[in-house]
Structure formats: C-alpha cells, structure tokens
C-alpha cells in the first residue's frame, strides 16, 4: 500500500467541520484476517475515486478535485467496544466508497449508514485532550521513501516476540480498554502523481547531491564518474534508491492522523 507522511509541499487537509452532519458507513469488522494483496488492490481503487464530473483539467493538476476519506474509530469509555466509521467529504462518492470497502473487507463484515456530526463523537462531560501524529524523517525528502511493508509485520510464528506488531494494534487495544471516551481520526487524500519528483531525487542520490554536504563535495572534488553504479553510495542512500524503485508514485496518499 503506497502511503506516506505529509511532505513540505503538501497542503494540509481541511479539518472536518465539527457541527456539520455527515453520513458515515458504520462497519462491524469480521474476525477473518485481512489480506495484504487485497488491501493494496482496493486502495488503488480508492485512489481513483472522483466525482462523475471529474473536475476540470486545472482542478486535477491542482489536486483540488480529489476527495478526502475520513476514517474514525471511537469509544464511549464503557465496555461497548469500538465503533468504526468511514466517510468521504463528497457524499456523491459514498456508494463508490462502500463498494471498495466491501471488496476490501471479509464478506462477513457488516455495513450500516449512519449520520453523525464530529462533535457528537466527543463527550461533553470531559475537557478534550488531543494529539496529532507527525512523521519524523532524517532527511527532508524521506517522505518519498516507503513505509515498512505490511507483509513484513504479519507474525511469522505464534511467538509475539519474534516479529514487530502491526502498527496501531496496541493503540486499538488501549482504546478498547480505556475508561474515557477516545476518538481516533485519519484523513486520507489521494496525492497527485509525483513521478517527476522521484526521478529528480534518484538522480541526486546517484550523483551524491542529495544533501548540502554532497553538493559541496562534488563542487570540490567533482562528480562521481559515469557508469560507477551505486557501490560508492552510502548504504542509507542505496536503501533510499531501492525504496523509490518500490514506490508507486501515481498511487500515493497524503495521511493526517489525530486522536482526542
């Protein structure tokens, strides 16, 4: 699945108005494990969701015609479990969103359409405390490199200590056991094709000009000879090149996450 943290060039997603009623798909998940290949295929379909009008050419170039998909997990602080909601800012696309989600999730998952305002998901009895999650990289352009593949995180054995845990699994367990209401929100927006940016980055990495230090070194000692390959690069830069080659630049998403 091609996802990345927000790059410096991305415009932040608009916050969902807290007093605006919206239709959500409430999902009761099945116990059947998710299939990584199915998830990847269906997220590609999510990336292609757009209004029937499609917007004008200029809108597509600006990315303004692209919808934002909202995923919400919420608990009441009691033993009623977690409520899973998915919505989209253009309700004309809700039918298409539901079709993709039904293909993504096991057949035994249950779907229901409900109406909520975001503020209704918060308890008026407490003062809300929130956190926004931000990706941290060692290099400003490392938003372009891939996340750890989901298939690498699936347990290879019954020993939980043998492999990393699936991201957010511990957080979901905490939500289910917490005594206070919690709402976790993810906004997912298709990112326009950034293949040109990736090509420029590959060239910079191969020529050693991806950093200020590299550019200074090239200015003093000259660039690396053509045809030298990547053996002269640092291991981290060779890994960045491999990540860029693995990325589908035409099917990426901008992700914003926060919890209250």
PDB file of C-alpha atoms in Angstrom:
ATOM      1  CA  UNK A   1       0.000   0.000   0.000  1.00  0.00           C
ATOM      2  CA  UNK A   2       1.528   3.309  -1.035  1.00  0.00           C
ATOM      3  CA  UNK A   3       1.203   5.807   1.791  1.00  0.00           C
ATOM      4  CA  UNK A   4       3.457   8.491   3.110  1.00  0.00           C
ATOM      5  CA  UNK A   5       3.656  11.165   5.738  1.00  0.00           C
ATOM      6  CA  UNK A   6       2.946  14.739   4.738  1.00  0.00           C
ATOM      7  CA  UNK A   7       5.639  16.344   2.623  1.00  0.00           C
ATOM      8  CA  UNK A   8       6.610  20.021   2.947  1.00  0.00           C
ATOM      9  CA  UNK A   9       4.921  20.709  -0.407  1.00  0.00           C
ATOM     10  CA  UNK A  10       1.585  19.191   0.571  1.00  0.00           C
ATOM     11  CA  UNK A  11      -1.236  21.445   1.654  1.00  0.00           C
ATOM     12  CA  UNK A  12      -2.741  20.247   4.952  1.00  0.00           C
ATOM     13  CA  UNK A  13      -6.133  18.577   4.716  1.00  0.00           C
ATOM     14  CA  UNK A  14      -9.019  20.794   5.781  1.00  0.00           C
ATOM     15  CA  UNK A  15     -10.417  19.844   9.154  1.00  0.00           C
ATOM     16  CA  UNK A  16     -13.894  18.367   9.077  1.00  0.00           C
ATOM     17  CA  UNK A  17     -16.391  20.987  10.406  1.00  0.00           C
ATOM     18  CA  UNK A  18     -17.407  19.747  13.854  1.00  0.00           C
ATOM     19  CA  UNK A  19     -21.011  20.940  13.602  1.00  0.00           C
ATOM     20  CA  UNK A  20     -21.815  19.602  10.123  1.00  0.00           C
ATOM     21  CA  UNK A  21     -23.880  16.392   9.966  1.00  0.00           C
ATOM     22  CA  UNK A  22     -22.388  13.816   7.627  1.00  0.00           C
ATOM     23  CA  UNK A  23     -23.265  10.314   6.521  1.00  0.00           C
ATOM     24  CA  UNK A  24     -20.806   7.618   7.546  1.00  0.00           C
ATOM     25  CA  UNK A  25     -20.510   3.917   6.889  1.00  0.00           C
ATOM     26  CA  UNK A  26     -20.515   2.150  10.245  1.00  0.00           C
ATOM     27  CA  UNK A  27     -18.648  -1.119   9.938  1.00  0.00           C
ATOM     28  CA  UNK A  28     -18.723  -4.145  12.179  1.00  0.00           C
ATOM     29  CA  UNK A  29     -15.435  -5.879  11.314  1.00  0.00           C
ATOM     30  CA  UNK A  30     -15.210  -9.619  10.857  1.00  0.00           C
ATOM     31  CA  UNK A  31     -12.771 -11.834  12.745  1.00  0.00           C
ATOM     32  CA  UNK A  32     -11.275 -13.029   9.459  1.00  0.00           C
ATOM     33  CA  UNK A  33      -7.712 -11.679   8.934  1.00  0.00           C
ATOM     34  CA  UNK A  34      -7.215  -9.077   6.209  1.00  0.00           C
ATOM     35  CA  UNK A  35      -5.345  -9.983   3.037  1.00  0.00           C
ATOM     36  CA  UNK A  36      -2.434  -7.658   2.225  1.00  0.00           C
ATOM     37  CA  UNK A  37      -2.752  -8.065  -1.566  1.00  0.00           C
ATOM     38  CA  UNK A  38      -6.479  -7.366  -1.457  1.00  0.00           C
ATOM     39  CA  UNK A  39      -5.831  -4.234   0.615  1.00  0.00           C
ATOM     40  CA  UNK A  40      -3.293  -2.974  -1.929  1.00  0.00           C
ATOM     41  CA  UNK A  41      -5.653  -3.559  -4.857  1.00  0.00           C
ATOM     42  CA  UNK A  42      -8.587  -1.846  -3.171  1.00  0.00           C
ATOM     43  CA  UNK A  43      -6.525   1.143  -2.027  1.00  0.00           C
ATOM     44  CA  UNK A  44      -5.627   1.661  -5.684  1.00  0.00           C
ATOM     45  CA  UNK A  45      -9.381   1.821  -6.347  1.00  0.00           C
ATOM     46  CA  UNK A  46      -9.763   4.336  -3.505  1.00  0.00           C
ATOM     47  CA  UNK A  47      -7.147   6.494  -5.197  1.00  0.00           C
ATOM     48  CA  UNK A  48      -9.266   6.611  -8.359  1.00  0.00           C
ATOM     49  CA  UNK A  49     -12.470   7.761  -6.628  1.00  0.00           C
ATOM     50  CA  UNK A  50     -13.583  11.094  -8.052  1.00  0.00           C
ATOM     51  CA  UNK A  51     -16.884  12.862  -8.820  1.00  0.00           C
ATOM     52  CA  UNK A  52     -18.627  11.891 -12.050  1.00  0.00           C
ATOM     53  CA  UNK A  53     -17.911  15.389 -13.366  1.00  0.00           C
ATOM     54  CA  UNK A  54     -14.221  14.658 -12.720  1.00  0.00           C
ATOM     55  CA  UNK A  55     -13.417  18.366 -12.391  1.00  0.00           C
ATOM     56  CA  UNK A  56     -11.561  20.404 -14.973  1.00  0.00           C
ATOM     57  CA  UNK A  57      -8.006  19.823 -16.140  1.00  0.00           C
ATOM     58  CA  UNK A  58      -6.761  22.668 -13.942  1.00  0.00           C
ATOM     59  CA  UNK A  59      -8.573  21.199 -10.929  1.00  0.00           C
ATOM     60  CA  UNK A  60      -6.861  17.851 -11.478  1.00  0.00           C
ATOM     61  CA  UNK A  61      -3.447  19.471 -11.826  1.00  0.00           C
ATOM     62  CA  UNK A  62      -4.018  21.323  -8.548  1.00  0.00           C
ATOM     63  CA  UNK A  63      -5.427  18.241  -6.900  1.00  0.00           C
ATOM     64  CA  UNK A  64      -8.495  20.209  -5.778  1.00  0.00           C
ATOM     65  CA  UNK A  65     -10.932  17.669  -7.254  1.00  0.00           C
ATOM     66  CA  UNK A  66      -9.588  14.840  -5.098  1.00  0.00           C
ATOM     67  CA  UNK A  67     -11.803  13.718  -2.218  1.00  0.00           C
ATOM     68  CA  UNK A  68     -10.723  13.233   1.387  1.00  0.00           C
ATOM     69  CA  UNK A  69     -11.686   9.946   3.006  1.00  0.00           C
ATOM     70  CA  UNK A  70     -12.231  10.075   6.768  1.00  0.00           C
ATOM     71  CA  UNK A  71     -11.653   7.024   8.972  1.00  0.00           C
ATOM     72  CA  UNK A  72     -12.885   7.335  12.561  1.00  0.00           C
ATOM     73  CA  UNK A  73     -12.511   4.904  15.458  1.00  0.00           C
ATOM     74  CA  UNK A  74     -14.407   5.912  18.577  1.00  0.00           C
ATOM     75  CA  UNK A  75     -15.163   4.512  22.034  1.00  0.00           C
ATOM     76  CA  UNK A  76     -17.510   5.693  24.776  1.00  0.00           C
ATOM     77  CA  UNK A  77     -15.296   4.728  27.693  1.00  0.00           C
ATOM     78  CA  UNK A  78     -17.536   1.802  28.540  1.00  0.00           C
ATOM     79  CA  UNK A  79     -17.492  -1.851  27.558  1.00  0.00           C
ATOM     80  CA  UNK A  80     -19.463  -1.289  24.335  1.00  0.00           C
ATOM     81  CA  UNK A  81     -16.356  -1.759  22.202  1.00  0.00           C
ATOM     82  CA  UNK A  82     -15.035   0.311  19.296  1.00  0.00           C
ATOM     83  CA  UNK A  83     -17.214   1.944  16.655  1.00  0.00           C
ATOM     84  CA  UNK A  84     -15.664   2.015  13.172  1.00  0.00           C
ATOM     85  CA  UNK A  85     -16.847   4.805  10.856  1.00  0.00           C
ATOM     86  CA  UNK A  86     -15.726   5.724   7.328  1.00  0.00           C
ATOM     87  CA  UNK A  87     -16.915   8.812   5.443  1.00  0.00           C
ATOM     88  CA  UNK A  88     -15.978  10.974   2.483  1.00  0.00           C
ATOM     89  CA  UNK A  89     -16.239  14.728   2.047  1.00  0.00           C
ATOM     90  CA  UNK A  90     -18.118  14.349  -1.264  1.00  0.00           C
ATOM     91  CA  UNK A  91     -21.186  12.258  -0.425  1.00  0.00           C
ATOM     92  CA  UNK A  92     -21.785  11.691  -4.139  1.00  0.00           C
ATOM     93  CA  UNK A  93     -18.920   9.213  -3.814  1.00  0.00           C
ATOM     94  CA  UNK A  94     -20.314   7.339  -0.808  1.00  0.00           C
ATOM     95  CA  UNK A  95     -21.722   4.488  -2.939  1.00  0.00           C
ATOM     96  CA  UNK A  96     -18.343   4.009  -4.641  1.00  0.00           C
ATOM     97  CA  UNK A  97     -16.573   4.149  -1.286  1.00  0.00           C
ATOM     98  CA  UNK A  98     -18.859   1.447   0.105  1.00  0.00           C
ATOM     99  CA  UNK A  99     -18.213  -0.819  -2.894  1.00  0.00           C
ATOM    100  CA  UNK A 100     -14.463  -0.531  -2.393  1.00  0.00           C
ATOM    101  CA  UNK A 101     -14.710  -1.182   1.351  1.00  0.00           C
ATOM    102  CA  UNK A 102     -16.909  -4.232   0.826  1.00  0.00           C
ATOM    103  CA  UNK A 103     -14.301  -5.601  -1.582  1.00  0.00           C
ATOM    104  CA  UNK A 104     -11.517  -4.759   0.872  1.00  0.00           C
ATOM    105  CA  UNK A 105     -13.041  -6.409   3.954  1.00  0.00           C
ATOM    106  CA  UNK A 106     -14.156 -10.006   4.547  1.00  0.00           C
ATOM    107  CA  UNK A 107     -17.670 -10.889   3.352  1.00  0.00           C
ATOM    108  CA  UNK A 108     -18.894 -11.333   6.923  1.00  0.00           C
ATOM    109  CA  UNK A 109     -18.252  -7.653   7.745  1.00  0.00           C
ATOM    110  CA  UNK A 110     -21.450  -5.690   8.388  1.00  0.00           C
ATOM    111  CA  UNK A 111     -22.213  -2.219   6.958  1.00  0.00           C
ATOM    112  CA  UNK A 112     -24.761   0.385   8.047  1.00  0.00           C
ATOM    113  CA  UNK A 113     -25.229   4.035   7.062  1.00  0.00           C
ATOM    114  CA  UNK A 114     -25.481   6.454   9.978  1.00  0.00           C
ATOM    115  CA  UNK A 115     -25.492  10.242  10.405  1.00  0.00           C
ATOM    116  CA  UNK A 116     -23.101  11.938  12.808  1.00  0.00           C
ATOM    117  CA  UNK A 117     -21.588  15.315  13.485  1.00  0.00           C
ATOM    118  CA  UNK A 118     -17.943  15.059  14.554  1.00  0.00           C
ATOM    119  CA  UNK A 119     -18.728  16.911  17.779  1.00  0.00           C
ATOM    120  CA  UNK A 120     -21.252  14.210  18.697  1.00  0.00           C
ATOM    121  CA  UNK A 121     -18.389  11.740  18.934  1.00  0.00           C
ATOM    122  CA  UNK A 122     -16.845  13.721  21.794  1.00  0.00           C
ATOM    123  CA  UNK A 123     -18.113  13.575  25.353  1.00  0.00           C
ATOM    124  CA  UNK A 124     -19.385  16.940  26.722  1.00  0.00           C
ATOM    125  CA  UNK A 125     -18.599  15.721  30.246  1.00  0.00           C
ATOM    126  CA  UNK A 126     -14.826  15.994  29.867  1.00  0.00           C
ATOM    127  CA  UNK A 127     -12.338  18.529  28.617  1.00  0.00           C
ATOM    128  CA  UNK A 128     -10.856  17.010  25.453  1.00  0.00           C
ATOM    129  CA  UNK A 129      -7.127  16.425  25.199  1.00  0.00           C
ATOM    130  CA  UNK A 130      -5.698  15.688  21.769  1.00  0.00           C
ATOM    131  CA  UNK A 131      -2.588  14.634  19.925  1.00  0.00           C
ATOM    132  CA  UNK A 132      -1.654  14.985  16.253  1.00  0.00           C
ATOM    133  CA  UNK A 133       0.743  12.442  14.761  1.00  0.00           C
ATOM    134  CA  UNK A 134       3.550  13.717  12.540  1.00  0.00           C
ATOM    135  CA  UNK A 135       6.065  11.686  10.599  1.00  0.00           C
ATOM    136  CA  UNK A 136       9.698  12.416  11.507  1.00  0.00           C
ATOM    137  CA  UNK A 137      12.440  11.759   8.969  1.00  0.00           C
ATOM    138  CA  UNK A 138      16.212  12.085   8.983  1.00  0.00           C
ATOM    139  CA  UNK A 139      16.079  13.842   5.614  1.00  0.00           C
ATOM    140  CA  UNK A 140      13.501  16.385   4.443  1.00  0.00           C
ATOM    141  CA  UNK A 141      12.695  14.341   1.324  1.00  0.00           C
ATOM    142  CA  UNK A 142      12.399  10.972   3.025  1.00  0.00           C
ATOM    143  CA  UNK A 143       8.614  11.252   2.848  1.00  0.00           C
ATOM    144  CA  UNK A 144       9.244   9.842  -0.628  1.00  0.00           C
ATOM    145  CA  UNK A 145      10.623   6.554   0.676  1.00  0.00           C
ATOM    146  CA  UNK A 146       8.333   3.684   1.527  1.00  0.00           C
ATOM    147  CA  UNK A 147       6.771   2.654   4.789  1.00  0.00           C
ATOM    148  CA  UNK A 148       7.593  -0.774   6.148  1.00  0.00           C
ATOM    149  CA  UNK A 149       5.605  -3.269   4.043  1.00  0.00           C
ATOM    150  CA  UNK A 150       2.543  -4.613   5.801  1.00  0.00           C
ATOM    151  CA  UNK A 151       3.547  -8.162   4.899  1.00  0.00           C
ATOM    152  CA  UNK A 152       6.760  -7.729   6.957  1.00  0.00           C
ATOM    153  CA  UNK A 153       4.665  -7.029  10.043  1.00  0.00           C
ATOM    154  CA  UNK A 154       2.466 -10.138   9.954  1.00  0.00           C
ATOM    155  CA  UNK A 155       3.608 -12.616  12.603  1.00  0.00           C
ATOM    156  CA  UNK A 156       5.662 -15.433  11.133  1.00  0.00           C
ATOM    157  CA  UNK A 157       5.057 -17.567  14.219  1.00  0.00           C
ATOM    158  CA  UNK A 158       2.889 -17.731  17.301  1.00  0.00           C
ATOM    159  CA  UNK A 159       5.670 -16.096  19.311  1.00  0.00           C
ATOM    160  CA  UNK A 160       4.683 -12.398  19.525  1.00  0.00           C
ATOM    161  CA  UNK A 161       8.278 -11.517  20.381  1.00  0.00           C
ATOM    162  CA  UNK A 162       9.516 -12.911  17.069  1.00  0.00           C
ATOM    163  CA  UNK A 163       8.179 -10.109  14.844  1.00  0.00           C
ATOM    164  CA  UNK A 164       7.119  -6.457  15.141  1.00  0.00           C
ATOM    165  CA  UNK A 165       3.490  -5.799  15.969  1.00  0.00           C
ATOM    166  CA  UNK A 166       1.119  -4.469  13.354  1.00  0.00           C
ATOM    167  CA  UNK A 167       1.019  -0.630  13.598  1.00  0.00           C
ATOM    168  CA  UNK A 168      -1.827   0.738  15.746  1.00  0.00           C
ATOM    169  CA  UNK A 169      -2.721  -2.706  17.117  1.00  0.00           C
ATOM    170  CA  UNK A 170      -1.629  -1.643  20.596  1.00  0.00           C
ATOM    171  CA  UNK A 171      -3.433   1.677  20.253  1.00  0.00           C
ATOM    172  CA  UNK A 172      -6.694  -0.028  19.316  1.00  0.00           C
ATOM    173  CA  UNK A 173      -6.344  -2.335  22.319  1.00  0.00           C
ATOM    174  CA  UNK A 174      -5.785   0.718  24.528  1.00  0.00           C
ATOM    175  CA  UNK A 175      -8.919   2.359  23.125  1.00  0.00           C
ATOM    176  CA  UNK A 176     -10.974  -0.738  23.847  1.00  0.00           C
ATOM    177  CA  UNK A 177      -9.804  -0.852  27.492  1.00  0.00           C
ATOM    178  CA  UNK A 178      -9.762   2.888  28.259  1.00  0.00           C
ATOM    179  CA  UNK A 179     -12.157   4.305  30.873  1.00  0.00           C
ATOM    180  CA  UNK A 180     -12.544   7.601  28.966  1.00  0.00           C
ATOM    181  CA  UNK A 181     -14.038   8.233  25.501  1.00  0.00           C
ATOM    182  CA  UNK A 182     -11.469   8.271  22.681  1.00  0.00           C
ATOM    183  CA  UNK A 183     -11.814   9.293  19.047  1.00  0.00           C
ATOM    184  CA  UNK A 184      -9.062   8.455  16.544  1.00  0.00           C
ATOM    185  CA  UNK A 185      -9.306  10.072  13.103  1.00  0.00           C
ATOM    186  CA  UNK A 186      -7.329   9.541   9.903  1.00  0.00           C
ATOM    187  CA  UNK A 187      -7.785  11.735   6.815  1.00  0.00           C
ATOM    188  CA  UNK A 188      -6.650  10.082   3.592  1.00  0.00           C
ATOM    189  CA  UNK A 189      -6.299  12.170   0.409  1.00  0.00           C
ATOM    190  CA  UNK A 190      -5.050  10.858  -2.960  1.00  0.00           C
ATOM    191  CA  UNK A 191      -1.785  12.576  -3.883  1.00  0.00           C
ATOM    192  CA  UNK A 192      -1.243  13.676  -7.496  1.00  0.00           C
ATOM    193  CA  UNK A 193       1.413  11.780  -9.443  1.00  0.00           C
ATOM    194  CA  UNK A 194       4.891  12.778  -8.189  1.00  0.00           C
ATOM    195  CA  UNK A 195       6.955  10.602 -10.554  1.00  0.00           C
ATOM    196  CA  UNK A 196       8.972  13.612 -11.748  1.00  0.00           C
ATOM    197  CA  UNK A 197       9.986  14.447  -8.173  1.00  0.00           C
ATOM    198  CA  UNK A 198      11.065  10.837  -7.663  1.00  0.00           C
ATOM    199  CA  UNK A 199      13.188  10.891 -10.845  1.00  0.00           C
ATOM    200  CA  UNK A 200      14.939  14.087  -9.705  1.00  0.00           C
ATOM    201  CA  UNK A 201      15.594  12.507  -6.299  1.00  0.00           C
ATOM    202  CA  UNK A 202      17.072   9.366  -7.871  1.00  0.00           C
ATOM    203  CA  UNK A 203      19.461  11.497  -9.923  1.00  0.00           C
ATOM    204  CA  UNK A 204      20.503  13.498  -6.859  1.00  0.00           C
ATOM    205  CA  UNK A 205      21.148  10.317  -4.888  1.00  0.00           C
ATOM    206  CA  UNK A 206      23.208   8.711  -7.648  1.00  0.00           C
ATOM    207  CA  UNK A 207      25.260  11.880  -8.168  1.00  0.00           C
ATOM    208  CA  UNK A 208      25.745  12.445  -4.434  1.00  0.00           C
ATOM    209  CA  UNK A 209      23.956  15.821  -4.497  1.00  0.00           C
ATOM    210  CA  UNK A 210      21.010  14.891  -2.262  1.00  0.00           C
ATOM    211  CA  UNK A 211      22.499  16.788   0.689  1.00  0.00           C
ATOM    212  CA  UNK A 212      24.321  20.091   1.163  1.00  0.00           C
ATOM    213  CA  UNK A 213      27.463  18.160   2.139  1.00  0.00           C
ATOM    214  CA  UNK A 214      27.245  16.096  -1.032  1.00  0.00           C
ATOM    215  CA  UNK A 215      26.875  19.164  -3.219  1.00  0.00           C
ATOM    216  CA  UNK A 216      29.904  20.787  -1.547  1.00  0.00           C
ATOM    217  CA  UNK A 217      31.934  17.601  -2.046  1.00  0.00           C
ATOM    218  CA  UNK A 218      31.015  17.479  -5.727  1.00  0.00           C
ATOM    219  CA  UNK A 219      31.967  21.134  -6.108  1.00  0.00           C
ATOM    220  CA  UNK A 220      35.407  20.498  -4.593  1.00  0.00           C
ATOM    221  CA  UNK A 221      36.252  17.002  -5.870  1.00  0.00           C
ATOM    222  CA  UNK A 222      33.981  16.723  -8.900  1.00  0.00           C
ATOM    223  CA  UNK A 223      31.065  14.335  -9.527  1.00  0.00           C
ATOM    224  CA  UNK A 224      31.378  10.555  -9.456  1.00  0.00           C
ATOM    225  CA  UNK A 225      32.384   9.008 -12.818  1.00  0.00           C
ATOM    226  CA  UNK A 226      29.505   7.918 -15.012  1.00  0.00           C
ATOM    227  CA  UNK A 227      28.780   4.220 -15.004  1.00  0.00           C
ATOM    228  CA  UNK A 228      30.173   3.734 -11.496  1.00  0.00           C
ATOM    229  CA  UNK A 229      26.866   2.293 -10.298  1.00  0.00           C
ATOM    230  CA  UNK A 230      25.763   2.701  -6.687  1.00  0.00           C
ATOM    231  CA  UNK A 231      28.647   0.969  -4.870  1.00  0.00           C
ATOM    232  CA  UNK A 232      30.164   4.342  -3.988  1.00  0.00           C
ATOM    233  CA  UNK A 233      26.973   5.460  -2.215  1.00  0.00           C
ATOM    234  CA  UNK A 234      26.284   5.235   1.482  1.00  0.00           C
ATOM    235  CA  UNK A 235      24.170   2.244   2.475  1.00  0.00           C
ATOM    236  CA  UNK A 236      21.358   4.601   3.529  1.00  0.00           C
ATOM    237  CA  UNK A 237      21.296   6.210   0.081  1.00  0.00           C
ATOM    238  CA  UNK A 238      21.277   2.824  -1.670  1.00  0.00           C
ATOM    239  CA  UNK A 239      18.312   1.911   0.508  1.00  0.00           C
ATOM    240  CA  UNK A 240      16.570   5.168  -0.452  1.00  0.00           C
ATOM    241  CA  UNK A 241      17.024   4.320  -4.136  1.00  0.00           C
ATOM    242  CA  UNK A 242      15.557   0.862  -3.555  1.00  0.00           C
ATOM    243  CA  UNK A 243      12.585   2.394  -1.739  1.00  0.00           C
ATOM    244  CA  UNK A 244      11.951   4.845  -4.572  1.00  0.00           C
ATOM    245  CA  UNK A 245      12.007   1.983  -7.060  1.00  0.00           C
ATOM    246  CA  UNK A 246       9.400   0.167  -4.935  1.00  0.00           C
ATOM    247  CA  UNK A 247       7.062   3.139  -4.722  1.00  0.00           C
ATOM    248  CA  UNK A 248       4.059   3.650  -6.998  1.00  0.00           C
ATOM    249  CA  UNK A 249       4.278   7.410  -7.380  1.00  0.00           C
ATOM    250  CA  UNK A 250       0.967   7.542  -9.239  1.00  0.00           C
ATOM    251  CA  UNK A 251      -0.978   5.872  -6.403  1.00  0.00           C
ATOM    252  CA  UNK A 252       0.163   7.533  -3.179  1.00  0.00           C
ATOM    253  CA  UNK A 253      -1.828   9.166  -0.385  1.00  0.00           C
ATOM    254  CA  UNK A 254      -1.336  12.070   1.976  1.00  0.00           C
ATOM    255  CA  UNK A 255      -2.198  10.936   5.514  1.00  0.00           C
ATOM    256  CA  UNK A 256      -3.125  13.056   8.541  1.00  0.00           C
ATOM    257  CA  UNK A 257      -3.833  11.377  11.891  1.00  0.00           C
ATOM    258  CA  UNK A 258      -5.009  12.699  15.243  1.00  0.00           C
ATOM    259  CA  UNK A 259      -6.634  11.406  18.408  1.00  0.00           C
ATOM    260  CA  UNK A 260      -8.806  13.045  21.087  1.00  0.00           C
TER     261      UNK A 260
END
